[in-house]
PDB file of C-alpha atoms in Angstrom:
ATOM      1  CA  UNK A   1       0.000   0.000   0.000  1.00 57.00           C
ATOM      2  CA  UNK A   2       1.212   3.174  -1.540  1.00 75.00           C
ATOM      3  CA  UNK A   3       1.174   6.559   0.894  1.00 91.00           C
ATOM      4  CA  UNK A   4      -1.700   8.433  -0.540  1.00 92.00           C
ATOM      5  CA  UNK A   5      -1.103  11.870  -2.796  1.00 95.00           C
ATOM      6  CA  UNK A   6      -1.519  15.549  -1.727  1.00 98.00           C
ATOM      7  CA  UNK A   7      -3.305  17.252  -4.550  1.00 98.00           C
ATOM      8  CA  UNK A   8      -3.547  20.968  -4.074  1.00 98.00           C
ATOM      9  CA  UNK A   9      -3.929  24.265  -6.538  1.00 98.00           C
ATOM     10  CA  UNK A  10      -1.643  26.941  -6.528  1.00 98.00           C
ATOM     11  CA  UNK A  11      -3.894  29.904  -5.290  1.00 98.00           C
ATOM     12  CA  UNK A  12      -3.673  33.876  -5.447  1.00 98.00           C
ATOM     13  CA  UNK A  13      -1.309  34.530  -2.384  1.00 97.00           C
ATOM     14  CA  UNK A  14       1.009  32.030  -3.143  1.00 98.00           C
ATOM     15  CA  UNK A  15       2.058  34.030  -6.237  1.00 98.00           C
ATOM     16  CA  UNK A  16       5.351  36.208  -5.920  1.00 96.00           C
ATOM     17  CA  UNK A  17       6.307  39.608  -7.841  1.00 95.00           C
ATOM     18  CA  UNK A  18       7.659  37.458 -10.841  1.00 94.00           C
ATOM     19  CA  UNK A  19       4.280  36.456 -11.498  1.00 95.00           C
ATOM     20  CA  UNK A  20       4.538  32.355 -10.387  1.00 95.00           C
ATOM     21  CA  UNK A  21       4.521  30.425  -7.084  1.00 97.00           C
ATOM     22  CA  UNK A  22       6.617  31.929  -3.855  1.00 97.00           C
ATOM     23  CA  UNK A  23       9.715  29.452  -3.160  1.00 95.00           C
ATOM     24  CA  UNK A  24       7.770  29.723   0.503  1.00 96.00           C
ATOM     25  CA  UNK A  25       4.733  27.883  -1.134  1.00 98.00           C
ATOM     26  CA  UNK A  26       6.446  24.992  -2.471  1.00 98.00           C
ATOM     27  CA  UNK A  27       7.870  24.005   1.308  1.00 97.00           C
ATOM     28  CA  UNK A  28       4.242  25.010   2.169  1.00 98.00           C
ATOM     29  CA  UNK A  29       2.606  22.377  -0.423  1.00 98.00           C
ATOM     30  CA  UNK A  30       5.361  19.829   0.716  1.00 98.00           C
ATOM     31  CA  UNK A  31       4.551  20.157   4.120  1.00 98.00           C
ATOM     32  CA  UNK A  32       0.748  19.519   3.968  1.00 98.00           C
ATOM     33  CA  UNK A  33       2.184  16.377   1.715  1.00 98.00           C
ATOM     34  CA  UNK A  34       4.320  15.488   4.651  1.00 98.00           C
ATOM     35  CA  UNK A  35       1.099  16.251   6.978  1.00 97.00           C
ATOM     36  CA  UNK A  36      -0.974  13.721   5.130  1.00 97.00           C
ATOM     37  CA  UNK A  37       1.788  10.919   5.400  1.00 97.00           C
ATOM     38  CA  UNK A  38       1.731  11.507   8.812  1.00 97.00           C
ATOM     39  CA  UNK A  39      -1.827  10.820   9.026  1.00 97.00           C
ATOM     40  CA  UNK A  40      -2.027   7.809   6.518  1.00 96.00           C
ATOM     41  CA  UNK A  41       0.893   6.449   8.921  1.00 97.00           C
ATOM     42  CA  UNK A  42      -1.486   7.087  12.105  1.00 97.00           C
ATOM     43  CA  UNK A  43       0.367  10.097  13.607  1.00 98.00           C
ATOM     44  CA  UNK A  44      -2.684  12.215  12.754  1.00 97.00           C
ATOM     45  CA  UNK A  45      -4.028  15.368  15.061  1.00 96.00           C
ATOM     46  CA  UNK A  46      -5.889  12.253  17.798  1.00 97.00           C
ATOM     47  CA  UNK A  47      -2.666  10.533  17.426  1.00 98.00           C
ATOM     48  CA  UNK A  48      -0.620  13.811  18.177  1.00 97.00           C
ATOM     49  CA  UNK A  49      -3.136  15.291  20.652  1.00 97.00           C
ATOM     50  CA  UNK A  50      -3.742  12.161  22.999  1.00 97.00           C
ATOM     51  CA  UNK A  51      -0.002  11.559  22.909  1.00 97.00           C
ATOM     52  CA  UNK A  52       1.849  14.880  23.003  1.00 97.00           C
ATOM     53  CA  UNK A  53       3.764  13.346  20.313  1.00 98.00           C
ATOM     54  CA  UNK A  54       4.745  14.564  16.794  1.00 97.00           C
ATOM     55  CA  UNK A  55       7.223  14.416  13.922  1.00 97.00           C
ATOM     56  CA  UNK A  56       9.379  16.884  13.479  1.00 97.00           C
ATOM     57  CA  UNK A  57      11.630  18.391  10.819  1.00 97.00           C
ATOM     58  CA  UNK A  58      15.132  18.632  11.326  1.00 96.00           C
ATOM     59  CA  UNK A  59      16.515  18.729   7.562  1.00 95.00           C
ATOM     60  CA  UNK A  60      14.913  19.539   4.214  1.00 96.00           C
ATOM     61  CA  UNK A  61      16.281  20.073   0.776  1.00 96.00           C
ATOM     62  CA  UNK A  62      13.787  21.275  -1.682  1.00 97.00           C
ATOM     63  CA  UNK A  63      14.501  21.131  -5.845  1.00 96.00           C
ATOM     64  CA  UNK A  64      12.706  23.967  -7.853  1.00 96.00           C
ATOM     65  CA  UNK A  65      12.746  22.197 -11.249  1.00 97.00           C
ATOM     66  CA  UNK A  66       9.473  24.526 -13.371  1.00 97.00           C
ATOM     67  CA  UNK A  67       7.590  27.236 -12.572  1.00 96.00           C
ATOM     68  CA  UNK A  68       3.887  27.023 -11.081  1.00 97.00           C
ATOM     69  CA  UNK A  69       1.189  29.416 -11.865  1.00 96.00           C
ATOM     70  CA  UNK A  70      -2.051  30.712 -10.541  1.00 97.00           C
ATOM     71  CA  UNK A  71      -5.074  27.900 -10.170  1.00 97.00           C
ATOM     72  CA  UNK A  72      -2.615  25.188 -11.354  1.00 98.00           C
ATOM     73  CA  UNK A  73      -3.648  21.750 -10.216  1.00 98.00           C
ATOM     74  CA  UNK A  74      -0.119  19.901  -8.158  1.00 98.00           C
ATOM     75  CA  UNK A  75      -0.002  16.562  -7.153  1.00 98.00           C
ATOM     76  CA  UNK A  76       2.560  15.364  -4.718  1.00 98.00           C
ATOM     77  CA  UNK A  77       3.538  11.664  -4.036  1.00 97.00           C
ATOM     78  CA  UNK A  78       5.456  10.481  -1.058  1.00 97.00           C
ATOM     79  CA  UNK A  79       7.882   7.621  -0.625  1.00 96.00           C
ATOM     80  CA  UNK A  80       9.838   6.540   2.825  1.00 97.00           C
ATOM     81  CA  UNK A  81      13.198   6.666   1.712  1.00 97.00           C
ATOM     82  CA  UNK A  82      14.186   5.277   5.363  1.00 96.00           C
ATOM     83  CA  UNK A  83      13.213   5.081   8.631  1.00 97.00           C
ATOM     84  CA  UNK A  84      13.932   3.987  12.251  1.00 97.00           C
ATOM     85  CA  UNK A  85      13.152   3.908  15.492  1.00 97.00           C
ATOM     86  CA  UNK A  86      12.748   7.268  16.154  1.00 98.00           C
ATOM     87  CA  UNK A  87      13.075   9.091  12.312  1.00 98.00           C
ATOM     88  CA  UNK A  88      11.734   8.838   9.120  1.00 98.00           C
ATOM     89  CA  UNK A  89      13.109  10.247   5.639  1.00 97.00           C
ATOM     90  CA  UNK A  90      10.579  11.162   3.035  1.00 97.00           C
ATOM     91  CA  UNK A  91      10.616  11.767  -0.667  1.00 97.00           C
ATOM     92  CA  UNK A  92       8.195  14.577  -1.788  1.00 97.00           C
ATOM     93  CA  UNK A  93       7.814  14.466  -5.915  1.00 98.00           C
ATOM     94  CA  UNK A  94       5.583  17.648  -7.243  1.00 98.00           C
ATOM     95  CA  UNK A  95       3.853  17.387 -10.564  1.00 98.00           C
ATOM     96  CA  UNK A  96       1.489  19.302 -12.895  1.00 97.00           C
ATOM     97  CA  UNK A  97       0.218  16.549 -14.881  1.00 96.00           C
ATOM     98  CA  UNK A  98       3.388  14.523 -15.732  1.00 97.00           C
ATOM     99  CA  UNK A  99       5.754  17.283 -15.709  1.00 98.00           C
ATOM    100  CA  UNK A 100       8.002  16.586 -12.573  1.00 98.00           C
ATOM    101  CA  UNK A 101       8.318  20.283 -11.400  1.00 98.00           C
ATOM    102  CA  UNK A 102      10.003  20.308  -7.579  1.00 98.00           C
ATOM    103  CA  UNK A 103      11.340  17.788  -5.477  1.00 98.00           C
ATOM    104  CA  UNK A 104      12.030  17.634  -1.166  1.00 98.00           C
ATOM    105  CA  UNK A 105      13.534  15.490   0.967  1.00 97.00           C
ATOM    106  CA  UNK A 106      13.223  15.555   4.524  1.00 97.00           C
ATOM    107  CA  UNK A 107      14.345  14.051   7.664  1.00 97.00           C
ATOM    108  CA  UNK A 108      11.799  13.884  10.510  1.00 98.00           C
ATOM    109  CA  UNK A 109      12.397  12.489  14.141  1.00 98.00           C
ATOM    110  CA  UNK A 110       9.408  11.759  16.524  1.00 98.00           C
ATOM    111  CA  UNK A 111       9.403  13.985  19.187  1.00 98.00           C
ATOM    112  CA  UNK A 112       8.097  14.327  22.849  1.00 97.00           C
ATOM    113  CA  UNK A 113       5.961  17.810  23.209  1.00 96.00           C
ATOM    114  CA  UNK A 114       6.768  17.584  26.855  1.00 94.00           C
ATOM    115  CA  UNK A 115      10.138  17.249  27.387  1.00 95.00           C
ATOM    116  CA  UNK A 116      11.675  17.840  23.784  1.00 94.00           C
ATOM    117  CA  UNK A 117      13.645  14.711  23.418  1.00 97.00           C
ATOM    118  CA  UNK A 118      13.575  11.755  20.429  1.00 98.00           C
ATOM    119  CA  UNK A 119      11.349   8.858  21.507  1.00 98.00           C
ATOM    120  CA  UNK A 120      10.813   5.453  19.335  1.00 98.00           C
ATOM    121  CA  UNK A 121       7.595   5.355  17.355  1.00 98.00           C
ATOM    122  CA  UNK A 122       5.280   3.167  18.972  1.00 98.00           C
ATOM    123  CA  UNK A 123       5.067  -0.622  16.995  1.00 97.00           C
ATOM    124  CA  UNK A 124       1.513   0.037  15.360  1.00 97.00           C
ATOM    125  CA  UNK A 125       3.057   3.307  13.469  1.00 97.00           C
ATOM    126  CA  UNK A 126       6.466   1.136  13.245  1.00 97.00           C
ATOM    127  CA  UNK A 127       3.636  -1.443  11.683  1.00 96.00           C
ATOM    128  CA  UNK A 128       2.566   1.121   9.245  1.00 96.00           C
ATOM    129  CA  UNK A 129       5.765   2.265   8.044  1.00 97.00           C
ATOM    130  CA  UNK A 130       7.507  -0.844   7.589  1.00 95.00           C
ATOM    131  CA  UNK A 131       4.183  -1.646   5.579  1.00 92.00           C
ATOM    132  CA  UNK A 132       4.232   0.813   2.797  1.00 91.00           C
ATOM    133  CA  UNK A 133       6.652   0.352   0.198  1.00 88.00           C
ATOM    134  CA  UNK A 134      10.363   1.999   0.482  1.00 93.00           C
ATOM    135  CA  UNK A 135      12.284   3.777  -2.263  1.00 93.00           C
ATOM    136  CA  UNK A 136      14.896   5.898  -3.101  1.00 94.00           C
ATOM    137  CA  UNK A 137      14.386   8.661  -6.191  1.00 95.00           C
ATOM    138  CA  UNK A 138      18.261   9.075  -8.035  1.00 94.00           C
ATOM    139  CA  UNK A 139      17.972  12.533  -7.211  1.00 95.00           C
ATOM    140  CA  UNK A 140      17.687  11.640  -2.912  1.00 94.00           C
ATOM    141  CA  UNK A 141      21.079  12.070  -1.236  1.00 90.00           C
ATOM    142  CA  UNK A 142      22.114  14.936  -3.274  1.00 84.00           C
ATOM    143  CA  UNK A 143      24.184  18.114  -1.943  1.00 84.00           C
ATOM    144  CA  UNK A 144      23.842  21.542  -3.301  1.00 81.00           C
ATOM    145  CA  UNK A 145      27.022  22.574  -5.793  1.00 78.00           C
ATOM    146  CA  UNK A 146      27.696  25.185  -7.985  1.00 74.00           C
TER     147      UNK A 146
END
């Protein structure tokens, strides 16, 4: 079982003085995408709530590959690259149709609310994320150069 996609449209405020979408609104976009893995993987806003217990980002890199515009329709699909006891490394690829247009990776640890600190995901979301399939794109691992 495949994580399910984000779908979203690029709307007026997410449009910058060059006339297409804000840099801001593509790590926006990916983190709703990243905010519905969550919840297909059972950490959703009960889970987080009743448990005082979230994900958390600690690293992101984000490829802008093409433009978006106004009222354009983006769907984003999410792999687990890795994960472990206590983290979990996503793949976010954006699309307008079939036209790959921005890519992010990002490392989350689960996280205590109350005290801060890394703690193991409990087996039933362990469960869930050894369940759904694992991949790595060939453009994960990459380092910025000039």
């Amino acid at each position: 079982m495949s994580l399910p996609p984000y779908r979203c449209a690029v709307k007026p405020e997410w449009i910058d003085y060059n006339g297409h979408m804000s840099e801001a609104y593509y790590v926006l976009a990916f983190g709703d995408a990243t905010t519905a893995a969550m919840d297909a993987l059972g950490m959703d806003e009960s889970y987080r709530r009743s448990s005082a217990r979230s994900l958390y980002t600690v690293e992101a890199h984000v490829r802008y590959l093409r433009e978006a515009s106004l009222d354009e329709e983006l769907d984003i699909t999410t792999v687990i690259v890795a994960s472990g006891a206590k983290k979990l490394h996503l793949a976010h690829e954006m699309r307008r149709g079939a036209e790959l247009i921005a890519t992010e990776e990002v490392l989350g640890l689960h996280v205590d609310q109350g005290t801060g600190g890394t703690v193991p995901f409990p087996a039933d979301i362990l469960g869930r994320i050894a369940g759904h399939p694992h991949g790595t794109p060939d453009w994960s691992g990459r380092s910025i150069t000039a």
